[in-house]
Amino acid sequence: MTFNAASAVAHPNIALAKYWGKRDGAGNYPAVPSLSVTLDGMATRTTLRFDERLSEDRFILGNELLIGRPLERLSRLVDEVRLAAGLTTRVSVVSANDFPTASGLASSASGFAALALAAVTAADLAWTPEQVSNLARRASASAARSVFGGFARLAAGPIGSDGSVALAAEPVAGPDAMPMKVVVCVTHEGSKSVASTDGMLRTMASSPYYERWLSYAVENEAALHKALLSGNFQEVGELAEASALAMHATALACGVSYFNGATLEALKQLRLLRDAGLAVYGTIDAGPHVKVLVRPDQEPIVTPKLRAIAGVVRTIVTTPGGAPSVERLKKPS
Ligand code: 2P0
């Protein structure tokens, strides 16, 4: 019996310039470019084993055995690896996040990045990070960015492709390029109300502001990219908050809402802290949590104020992080 197994650890990323919306047709290509920071301090660990005794793929996420659509989505990614490696063997996968799953804390980004890396390594494919990123993107576009550490960019996808054009994220700058802390304000411990893919598809189909979002997101990402490379923290923060607000306004206009009361309260507190002279900026993904960008020297002042906001359950202080890691596992003796 062959023994092919690998274990990967990947970190979530937070888009500073947001991806929201897909190209029409196959391939899961984003309609807009996005730019993210990968975070230390939160991780998904995934162990994958090709196992000839199995007749079906078996995935355990946390303590849950996956069935139905979530299982099919994971199996589809592994199918691409099997095809490339000439394998038909089913896999057993055990994956765990050390932070809430499917709640807007980018667990699909770290989850699919870790799965892609573990599957490619276990199958003995000598793929480049770009190939792994392209594989992860097809499952979940934000995952393409978590294949890289530091700051990473994912371009918009081609128009009218049948899905066969490769599109990977690209590293833009290392984790030390812009000193910052990202304080995650957790405002709810459960799952989010609308899955991101569904929220995106509804926004594309019925938001009156979607066309404007498409052009705005391109301008915002280009400006943010430039501000990052020139080391202008304030401009990066302002553009990141603007991207998140524009994305959520576009979604809200057709009834796709991710905010709760604490989300709005946290945004208000950020405005008050800025009025008091602190450089703090918020960003929100497909969930109610607010991630706050702050200069490292101001973080000890800001975090207690964030924790005191009504509805903030807890805070997680993170820094820009490194690329994922992977190890091939040896057969137990
Ligand atoms: C992002 N989000 O750029 C944006 C901002 C959430 C808000 O990418 O459909 O799980 O699997 O490609 O990547 C979340 O959506 O969506 C996301 P799919 P994904 O991080």
Tab-separated table of C-alpha atoms and ligand atoms in Angstrom:
chain	number	residue	atom	x	y	z
A	1	MET	CA	0.000	0.000	0.000
A	2	THR	CA	1.332	3.450	-0.871
A	3	PHE	CA	1.517	6.041	1.866
A	4	ASN	CA	1.259	9.608	0.634
A	5	ALA	CA	0.447	12.161	3.271
A	6	ALA	CA	1.257	15.770	4.085
A	7	SER	CA	0.388	18.315	6.695
A	8	ALA	CA	0.092	22.048	5.905
A	9	VAL	CA	-0.423	25.143	8.020
A	10	ALA	CA	-1.818	28.282	6.344
A	11	HIS	CA	-2.905	31.643	7.690
A	12	PRO	CA	-5.989	33.637	6.816
A	13	ASN	CA	-5.607	36.875	4.921
A	14	ILE	CA	-7.570	40.079	5.177
A	15	ALA	CA	-8.231	41.935	1.945
A	16	LEU	CA	-7.338	45.613	2.280
A	17	ALA	CA	-8.710	46.175	-1.234
A	18	LYS	CA	-11.699	43.817	-1.382
A	19	TYR	CA	-12.682	41.143	-3.888
A	20	TRP	CA	-16.466	41.071	-4.309
A	21	GLY	CA	-17.999	39.767	-7.541
A	22	LYS	CA	-17.001	37.190	-10.150
A	23	ARG	CA	-16.542	37.089	-13.897
A	24	ASP	CA	-19.440	35.442	-15.703
A	25	GLY	CA	-18.959	31.801	-16.628
A	26	ALA	CA	-16.704	29.058	-15.338
A	27	GLY	CA	-13.425	29.238	-13.463
A	28	ASN	CA	-14.197	31.288	-10.331
A	29	TYR	CA	-12.369	34.383	-11.579
A	30	PRO	CA	-12.752	37.572	-9.526
A	31	ALA	CA	-14.298	40.558	-11.299
A	32	VAL	CA	-11.999	43.019	-9.485
A	33	PRO	CA	-8.387	43.007	-8.287
A	34	SER	CA	-7.746	42.612	-4.566
A	35	LEU	CA	-4.792	43.181	-2.248
A	36	SER	CA	-4.429	41.493	1.126
A	37	VAL	CA	-2.291	41.031	4.170
A	38	THR	CA	-1.712	37.502	5.464
A	39	LEU	CA	-2.002	37.274	9.256
A	40	ASP	CA	0.075	35.526	11.871
A	41	GLY	CA	-1.696	34.480	15.044
A	42	MET	CA	-4.513	32.556	13.348
A	43	ALA	CA	-4.067	29.339	11.372
A	44	THR	CA	-5.648	26.330	9.697
A	45	ARG	CA	-3.773	23.034	10.045
A	46	THR	CA	-4.721	20.365	7.496
A	47	THR	CA	-3.435	16.814	7.246
A	48	LEU	CA	-4.265	14.902	4.068
A	49	ARG	CA	-3.598	11.240	3.384
A	50	PHE	CA	-4.222	9.275	0.187
A	51	ASP	CA	-5.735	6.040	1.467
A	52	GLU	CA	-6.380	3.065	-0.819
A	53	ARG	CA	-8.814	1.561	1.675
A	54	LEU	CA	-11.310	4.384	1.183
A	55	SER	CA	-14.089	4.284	-1.420
A	56	GLU	CA	-14.998	7.974	-0.858
A	57	ASP	CA	-13.187	11.109	0.302
A	58	ARG	CA	-13.517	11.713	4.017
A	59	PHE	CA	-13.132	15.221	5.503
A	60	ILE	CA	-13.234	16.142	9.151
A	61	LEU	CA	-13.316	19.894	9.865
A	62	GLY	CA	-12.993	20.610	13.557
A	63	ASN	CA	-15.063	17.788	15.048
A	64	GLU	CA	-17.485	17.577	12.138
A	65	LEU	CA	-17.589	14.979	9.361
A	66	LEU	CA	-18.481	16.938	6.212
A	67	ILE	CA	-21.252	15.809	3.855
A	68	GLY	CA	-23.104	17.315	0.872
A	69	ARG	CA	-22.001	20.592	-0.761
A	70	PRO	CA	-19.053	21.406	1.544
A	71	LEU	CA	-17.665	17.901	0.950
A	72	GLU	CA	-18.131	18.199	-2.849
A	73	ARG	CA	-16.300	21.555	-2.908
A	74	LEU	CA	-13.276	20.045	-1.140
A	75	SER	CA	-13.351	16.887	-3.270
A	76	ARG	CA	-13.367	18.999	-6.452
A	77	LEU	CA	-10.060	20.581	-5.449
A	78	VAL	CA	-8.530	17.175	-4.706
A	79	ASP	CA	-9.922	15.857	-8.041
A	80	GLU	CA	-7.723	18.398	-9.868
A	81	VAL	CA	-4.684	17.122	-7.965
A	82	ARG	CA	-5.615	13.493	-8.673
A	83	LEU	CA	-5.970	14.303	-12.372
A	84	ALA	CA	-2.557	15.993	-12.513
A	85	ALA	CA	-0.869	13.163	-10.574
A	86	GLY	CA	-2.624	10.287	-12.359
A	87	LEU	CA	-4.184	9.067	-9.120
A	88	THR	CA	-7.646	7.763	-8.341
A	89	THR	CA	-7.066	7.114	-4.640
A	90	ARG	CA	-9.506	8.750	-2.192
A	91	VAL	CA	-8.276	10.948	0.633
A	92	SER	CA	-8.771	11.272	4.331
A	93	VAL	CA	-8.432	14.882	5.515
A	94	VAL	CA	-8.431	16.275	9.025
A	95	SER	CA	-8.502	20.064	9.271
A	96	ALA	CA	-8.832	22.436	12.196
A	97	ASN	CA	-8.900	26.206	12.614
A	98	ASP	CA	-7.695	27.882	15.786
A	99	PHE	CA	-10.331	30.612	15.212
A	100	PRO	CA	-14.095	30.596	14.356
A	101	THR	CA	-14.969	28.830	11.087
A	102	ALA	CA	-17.221	30.307	8.341
A	103	SER	CA	-17.850	33.468	10.304
A	104	GLY	CA	-16.124	36.131	8.212
A	105	LEU	CA	-12.671	35.522	9.641
A	106	ALA	CA	-11.349	34.209	6.304
A	107	SER	CA	-11.360	30.538	7.253
A	108	SER	CA	-12.035	29.587	3.631
A	109	ALA	CA	-8.867	31.456	2.610
A	110	SER	CA	-6.573	29.623	5.023
A	111	GLY	CA	-8.562	26.392	4.686
A	112	PHE	CA	-8.350	26.052	0.917
A	113	ALA	CA	-4.727	27.254	0.847
A	114	ALA	CA	-3.770	24.596	3.402
A	115	LEU	CA	-5.767	21.921	1.556
A	116	ALA	CA	-4.220	22.781	-1.816
A	117	LEU	CA	-0.704	22.706	-0.413
A	118	ALA	CA	-1.242	19.464	1.524
A	119	ALA	CA	-2.842	17.723	-1.489
A	120	VAL	CA	-0.167	18.792	-3.980
A	121	THR	CA	2.626	17.773	-1.579
A	122	ALA	CA	1.044	14.426	-0.653
A	123	ALA	CA	0.587	13.662	-4.373
A	124	ASP	CA	4.293	14.365	-4.933
A	125	LEU	CA	3.658	17.090	-7.503
A	126	ALA	CA	6.552	19.560	-7.804
A	127	TRP	CA	4.281	22.574	-8.262
A	128	THR	CA	5.309	26.211	-7.884
A	129	PRO	CA	3.495	28.462	-5.381
A	130	GLU	CA	1.776	30.063	-8.419
A	131	GLN	CA	0.335	26.694	-9.456
A	132	VAL	CA	-0.830	26.013	-5.891
A	133	SER	CA	-2.344	29.506	-5.729
A	134	ASN	CA	-4.229	28.954	-9.009
A	135	LEU	CA	-5.595	25.655	-7.652
A	136	ALA	CA	-6.698	27.296	-4.395
A	137	ARG	CA	-8.308	30.188	-6.300
A	138	ARG	CA	-10.564	27.884	-8.248
A	139	ALA	CA	-12.013	26.638	-4.933
A	140	SER	CA	-12.140	30.033	-3.196
A	141	ALA	CA	-10.588	33.126	-4.734
A	142	SER	CA	-9.383	34.662	-1.452
A	143	ALA	CA	-7.435	31.422	-0.772
A	144	ALA	CA	-5.126	32.203	-3.704
A	145	ARG	CA	-3.686	35.074	-1.649
A	146	SER	CA	-3.037	32.930	1.475
A	147	VAL	CA	-0.521	30.859	-0.510
A	148	PHE	CA	1.808	33.846	0.003
A	149	GLY	CA	2.920	35.599	3.143
A	150	GLY	CA	2.998	39.345	3.654
A	151	PHE	CA	1.028	41.426	1.194
A	152	ALA	CA	-0.402	39.666	-1.865
A	153	ARG	CA	-2.422	40.743	-4.873
A	154	LEU	CA	-4.912	38.808	-6.959
A	155	ALA	CA	-5.681	40.377	-10.320
A	156	ALA	CA	-9.157	40.375	-11.816
A	157	GLY	CA	-9.809	37.361	-14.029
A	158	PRO	CA	-9.985	37.259	-17.809
A	159	ILE	CA	-13.305	38.019	-19.471
A	160	GLY	CA	-14.939	35.227	-21.432
A	161	SER	CA	-12.523	32.455	-20.465
A	162	ASP	CA	-13.743	28.860	-20.367
A	163	GLY	CA	-11.947	28.487	-17.029
A	164	SER	CA	-8.686	27.166	-18.429
A	165	VAL	CA	-6.596	30.339	-18.019
A	166	ALA	CA	-4.328	30.176	-14.958
A	167	LEU	CA	-4.677	33.027	-12.493
A	168	ALA	CA	-2.560	33.070	-9.338
A	169	ALA	CA	-2.020	35.654	-6.639
A	170	GLU	CA	1.329	37.420	-6.640
A	171	PRO	CA	3.430	38.540	-3.681
A	172	VAL	CA	3.593	42.338	-3.505
A	173	ALA	CA	5.689	42.929	-0.378
A	174	GLY	CA	7.021	40.966	2.589
A	175	PRO	CA	5.377	40.971	6.023
A	176	ASP	CA	7.754	43.680	7.270
A	177	ALA	CA	7.012	46.084	4.392
A	178	MET	CA	4.562	48.133	6.435
A	179	PRO	CA	4.735	47.837	10.234
A	180	MET	CA	1.197	47.339	11.536
A	181	LYS	CA	-0.959	45.292	13.851
A	182	VAL	CA	-4.351	43.993	12.845
A	183	VAL	CA	-6.674	43.752	15.830
A	184	VAL	CA	-9.573	41.431	15.085
A	185	CYS	CA	-12.687	42.484	17.023
A	186	VAL	CA	-14.840	39.355	17.245
A	187	THR	CA	-18.479	40.412	17.536
A	188	HIS	CA	-20.196	37.020	17.245
A	189	GLU	CA	-18.933	33.457	17.794
A	190	GLY	CA	-21.256	31.604	15.368
A	191	SER	CA	-21.400	31.159	11.585
A	192	LYS	CA	-22.260	34.042	9.279
A	193	SER	CA	-25.786	34.470	7.951
A	194	VAL	CA	-25.010	34.569	4.198
A	195	ALA	CA	-22.105	32.530	2.721
A	196	SER	CA	-19.761	34.833	0.769
A	197	THR	CA	-20.274	33.111	-2.572
A	198	ASP	CA	-24.074	33.450	-2.217
A	199	GLY	CA	-23.785	37.076	-1.069
A	200	MET	CA	-21.574	37.876	-4.036
A	201	LEU	CA	-23.886	36.216	-6.550
A	202	ARG	CA	-26.894	38.089	-5.130
A	203	THR	CA	-24.974	41.381	-5.287
A	204	MET	CA	-24.028	40.749	-8.927
A	205	ALA	CA	-27.599	39.872	-9.858
A	206	SER	CA	-29.446	42.659	-8.096
A	207	SER	CA	-27.408	45.466	-6.533
A	208	PRO	CA	-28.129	48.792	-8.274
A	209	TYR	CA	-24.567	49.826	-7.383
A	210	TYR	CA	-22.677	46.777	-8.693
A	211	GLU	CA	-21.436	48.397	-11.938
A	212	ARG	CA	-20.091	51.373	-10.008
A	213	TRP	CA	-18.396	49.020	-7.525
A	214	LEU	CA	-16.536	47.350	-10.412
A	215	SER	CA	-14.881	50.597	-11.524
A	216	TYR	CA	-14.384	51.926	-7.983
A	217	ALA	CA	-12.640	48.722	-6.831
A	218	VAL	CA	-10.081	48.995	-9.650
A	219	GLU	CA	-9.196	52.607	-8.735
A	220	ASN	CA	-9.114	51.821	-5.006
A	221	GLU	CA	-6.800	48.827	-5.403
A	222	ALA	CA	-4.363	50.730	-7.626
A	223	ALA	CA	-4.172	53.613	-5.148
A	224	LEU	CA	-3.800	51.280	-2.170
A	225	HIS	CA	-1.048	49.301	-3.910
A	226	LYS	CA	0.863	52.541	-4.542
A	227	ALA	CA	0.367	53.768	-0.971
A	228	LEU	CA	1.627	50.430	0.375
A	229	LEU	CA	4.785	50.529	-1.727
A	230	SER	CA	5.466	54.120	-0.691
A	231	GLY	CA	5.010	53.221	2.990
A	232	ASN	CA	2.072	55.551	3.637
A	233	PHE	CA	0.197	53.831	6.489
A	234	GLN	CA	-2.487	56.503	6.807
A	235	GLU	CA	-3.386	56.311	3.118
A	236	VAL	CA	-3.414	52.505	3.160
A	237	GLY	CA	-5.739	52.627	6.180
A	238	GLU	CA	-8.088	55.183	4.644
A	239	LEU	CA	-8.277	53.300	1.338
A	240	ALA	CA	-8.809	49.956	3.094
A	241	GLU	CA	-11.711	51.323	5.142
A	242	ALA	CA	-13.158	52.947	2.009
A	243	SER	CA	-12.950	49.639	0.097
A	244	ALA	CA	-14.794	47.762	2.848
A	245	LEU	CA	-17.511	50.413	3.154
A	246	ALA	CA	-18.052	50.525	-0.622
A	247	MET	CA	-18.250	46.732	-0.821
A	248	HIS	CA	-20.759	46.517	2.022
A	249	ALA	CA	-22.814	49.430	0.693
A	250	THR	CA	-23.030	47.677	-2.677
A	251	ALA	CA	-24.160	44.432	-1.024
A	252	LEU	CA	-26.533	46.142	1.411
A	253	ALA	CA	-28.297	47.863	-1.486
A	254	CYS	CA	-29.784	44.492	-2.452
A	255	GLY	CA	-30.378	43.239	1.087
A	256	VAL	CA	-27.095	41.369	1.639
A	257	SER	CA	-26.095	42.498	5.112
A	258	TYR	CA	-23.231	41.234	7.258
A	259	PHE	CA	-23.133	43.918	9.981
A	260	ASN	CA	-24.500	43.566	13.483
A	261	GLY	CA	-24.912	46.307	16.072
A	262	ALA	CA	-21.362	45.901	17.341
A	263	THR	CA	-19.982	46.313	13.813
A	264	LEU	CA	-21.544	49.774	13.585
A	265	GLU	CA	-20.523	50.608	17.149
A	266	ALA	CA	-16.901	49.663	16.368
A	267	LEU	CA	-16.890	51.818	13.212
A	268	LYS	CA	-18.178	54.747	15.271
A	269	GLN	CA	-15.458	54.207	17.892
A	270	LEU	CA	-12.801	54.207	15.159
A	271	ARG	CA	-14.010	57.615	13.990
A	272	LEU	CA	-13.808	58.909	17.592
A	273	LEU	CA	-10.307	57.479	18.036
A	274	ARG	CA	-9.215	59.163	14.805
A	275	ASP	CA	-10.671	62.448	16.052
A	276	ALA	CA	-8.481	61.927	19.133
A	277	GLY	CA	-5.413	61.658	16.906
A	278	LEU	CA	-4.942	57.889	16.606
A	279	ALA	CA	-4.279	56.296	13.198
A	280	VAL	CA	-6.871	53.468	13.273
A	281	TYR	CA	-8.828	52.113	10.326
A	282	GLY	CA	-11.387	49.336	10.065
A	283	THR	CA	-12.144	46.686	7.496
A	284	ILE	CA	-14.998	44.174	7.451
A	285	ASP	CA	-15.368	40.967	5.440
A	286	ALA	CA	-18.378	38.721	4.865
A	287	GLY	CA	-19.228	38.653	8.554
A	288	PRO	CA	-19.831	41.072	11.436
A	289	HIS	CA	-16.265	41.309	12.777
A	290	VAL	CA	-14.188	44.462	12.449
A	291	LYS	CA	-10.480	44.145	11.767
A	292	VAL	CA	-8.604	47.229	12.875
A	293	LEU	CA	-5.358	48.374	11.272
A	294	VAL	CA	-3.166	50.218	13.742
A	295	ARG	CA	0.463	51.248	14.031
A	296	PRO	CA	2.389	48.862	16.351
A	297	ASP	CA	3.222	51.619	18.861
A	298	GLN	CA	-0.455	52.625	19.180
A	299	GLU	CA	-1.817	49.067	19.501
A	300	PRO	CA	-1.473	48.859	23.331
A	301	ILE	CA	-3.568	52.048	23.622
A	302	VAL	CA	-6.156	51.031	21.043
A	303	THR	CA	-6.858	47.362	21.902
A	304	PRO	CA	-8.332	48.031	25.396
A	305	LYS	CA	-10.621	50.651	23.850
A	306	LEU	CA	-11.769	48.153	21.207
A	307	ARG	CA	-12.385	45.488	23.847
A	308	ALA	CA	-14.588	47.931	25.759
A	309	ILE	CA	-16.979	48.399	22.792
A	310	ALA	CA	-20.452	47.015	23.544
A	311	GLY	CA	-20.822	43.752	21.598
A	312	VAL	CA	-17.133	43.070	21.039
A	313	VAL	CA	-16.770	39.567	22.501
A	314	ARG	CA	-12.974	39.424	22.359
A	315	THR	CA	-10.020	40.727	20.396
A	316	ILE	CA	-7.196	38.871	18.638
A	317	VAL	CA	-4.026	40.869	18.020
A	318	THR	CA	-2.229	39.761	14.859
A	319	THR	CA	0.685	40.929	12.721
A	320	PRO	CA	1.423	40.506	9.009
A	321	GLY	CA	2.489	36.889	8.693
A	322	GLY	CA	4.488	34.463	6.680
A	323	ALA	CA	3.733	32.014	3.902
A	324	PRO	CA	2.163	28.636	4.663
A	325	SER	CA	4.353	25.695	5.623
A	326	VAL	CA	4.034	22.055	4.613
A	327	GLU	CA	5.714	18.807	5.538
A	328	ARG	CA	5.520	15.414	3.945
A	329	LEU	CA	4.628	12.789	6.523
A	330	LYS	CA	6.491	9.537	6.896
A	331	LYS	CA	4.736	6.221	7.232
A	332	PRO	CA	4.310	5.414	10.934
A	333	SER	CA	6.558	2.499	11.943
B	1	2P0	C1	-11.920	39.213	0.082
B	1	2P0	N1	-14.094	38.208	0.674
B	1	2P0	O1	-11.320	39.841	-0.806
B	1	2P0	C2	-13.424	39.336	0.106
B	1	2P0	C3	-13.883	40.497	0.905
B	1	2P0	C4	-15.017	38.559	1.687
B	1	2P0	C5	-15.105	40.027	1.640
B	1	2P0	O2	-13.104	36.791	-0.693
B	1	2P0	O3	-16.770	32.543	-3.779
B	1	2P0	O4	-14.642	32.782	0.147
B	1	2P0	O5	-15.116	31.182	-2.518
B	1	2P0	O6	-14.344	32.783	-4.285
B	1	2P0	O7	-13.022	34.000	-1.369
B	1	2P0	C6	-14.747	35.866	0.648
B	1	2P0	O8	-15.108	35.136	-0.446
B	1	2P0	O9	-15.358	33.587	-2.144
B	1	2P0	C7	-13.926	36.976	0.156
B	1	2P0	P1	-15.384	32.474	-3.255
B	1	2P0	P2	-14.413	33.785	-0.933
B	1	2P0	O10	-11.310	38.564	0.951
